[in-house]
Amino acid sequence: MHISPQFLLLGAAAPVDTTIVKPRGTSTIPDYFQTGYGPFAGPTQAGSAPFLAQTNPAPFGKHAYVPNTPVVTDIPIIGKADGAESFKRMGNISPYMPNPSGFGVKEYSLPPGTNITQMHMVHRHGSRYPTSSASVATLPNRIAELLSNGTRFTGNLEFLNSWEYQLGREELTALGRQQLFDSGVLNWFNYGGLYDPSSPLIARTCTQVRMLQSAENFLNGFFGPRYAENVTLEVIIEETGFKNPLAGNKACPNNNNDRSAGGDWASVQWQNKYLKHATDRFRRSMTGNPNWTIEDTYLVQTMCPYETVGLGYSPFCSLFTEDEWSGFEYSFALSYYGGNGFGSPTGRAVGVGYVEELVARLQHRYPQPDEGFAAINETLDTNPTTFPLNQNLYLDFSHDTTMFSMLTALGLTQFEQFLPTSGPPPNHQLIVSHIVPFAARFNIEVIKAPRPVRAKRSKDPRDSAYESKGGETTYVHMLINQRTIPLGRSIPKCGKRDDGWCELQTFIKAQKDNIVKAKYEESCFGNYSVPAYGDITTGAI
């Protein structure tokens, strides 16, 4: 069934500076600017209060004590004496970190006389408890089943004999709130000069609780606790059947069925390979000959990052080798490539709504439905109140899978390399923890220069960064987690630039072409055969 684009968004009423919640319908504020938890907030459950001062078994055999800051991420890897890198290899459930290696392009300061005139940000929510459907939440039942059947755990698994599941579900953890507040502070330092106090902003988020929490914590860090005086938060319905470019999967049925499940299949094939030795090792630490599976081992490994961001420390983190943590990271790469990237028939379609909005904002005009803009919420995106075109700062809050699809819809072929289930190819770029960890952010800068900036910058600081001829030129500069994306690598007409920039009109033209390549209607609503993993390589059917 085709989904009509004519949907309104909803929220609930709660002024930011008071604890009094007004009943729905009694406020003069439109529903879409009310930020209390409304009917589309989704289910949540708070986790147990952490007690890290009691549960932290520091100093993990080290000679010197390392204070936690605030969570414990210095847990050593089996067989690796020089510290721990496991927390940088946890895919989309990694704690936030700036991209540690970059995307293959140099970072440059702006040449004198060049100015950033606009910034478009898309931000993922912070660290959260597992979602309601997360398989990791089934681990306590599995452990209880084994214990009731007489199994006992020994060695480094002995703690499982008395382990209790203490995580909540769906909402942000304390660390997640801190990540967004810290990001707000960081972005204020980076882009605060773009804010015009005479023109309050519209920022956008979704109705799920963690999305509201993330936006509010970010804005508190950016503007301070009285942020409502500077920005109005627009809350877009996140529910199946509602068009929301910040949660594009909700209006794309084929993203939520077997047609886009190839990545999950590929990830399981890889898990069966890289966790074989770990599963055998775990079985040797159990009595009673239990039917312990590779799936169980993967749940145990997944519990490590979730307990860490929820409780501050997890005993599960020390159970795996360096190769097994690298394998864990690659399991996410396979899932995202086949489910949300160029290996998915809906990879582009889920993210194309945001691309449509970005092009419209860059051109200072509303999206034009007659141009094939099918993935947007036309009710909201043609209304000056809910889709302003005169802002210097655009602040949007989204989810990891939609954000990865945004990159696919933007045509970033840097991440299109086929990923085999046998293991990671050399130097592949799709490292999920570098792209969409908890609290990931994309920053797209619009930069105006008085003359064309040289594609090849001189190493001599005395040399001008500008070409000798030409007039005012505007560029696009995109960063993922504080590192530059080389746009010319994916958009050849941008050129091979040292700085990764792309001339604005060239970028806009390329994105208009990418909107067509998404094949939104056919990819999301078409009745096509389920493709096997590897059959799709363009991100569309």
XYZ file of C-alpha atoms in Angstrom, residues 11 24 32-33 44 89 103 127 260 278 293 299 330 333 345 383 402 417 480-481:
20
model
C 4.521 15.896 20.377
C -2.747 17.877 25.344
C 5.006 19.730 16.599
C 6.751 22.253 18.864
C 11.291 2.797 27.739
C 35.856 -1.939 17.758
C 38.936 9.061 5.594
C 24.593 5.751 24.228
C 16.752 -5.793 3.120
C 35.693 -18.399 21.533
C 26.058 -21.921 20.700
C 25.228 -12.187 22.874
C 33.373 -6.475 10.993
C 30.132 -3.690 8.702
C 17.903 -2.464 -2.240
C 5.738 25.104 5.619
C 19.034 6.184 8.722
C 33.143 -1.837 -1.643
C 31.973 12.649 9.811
C 32.885 12.495 13.486
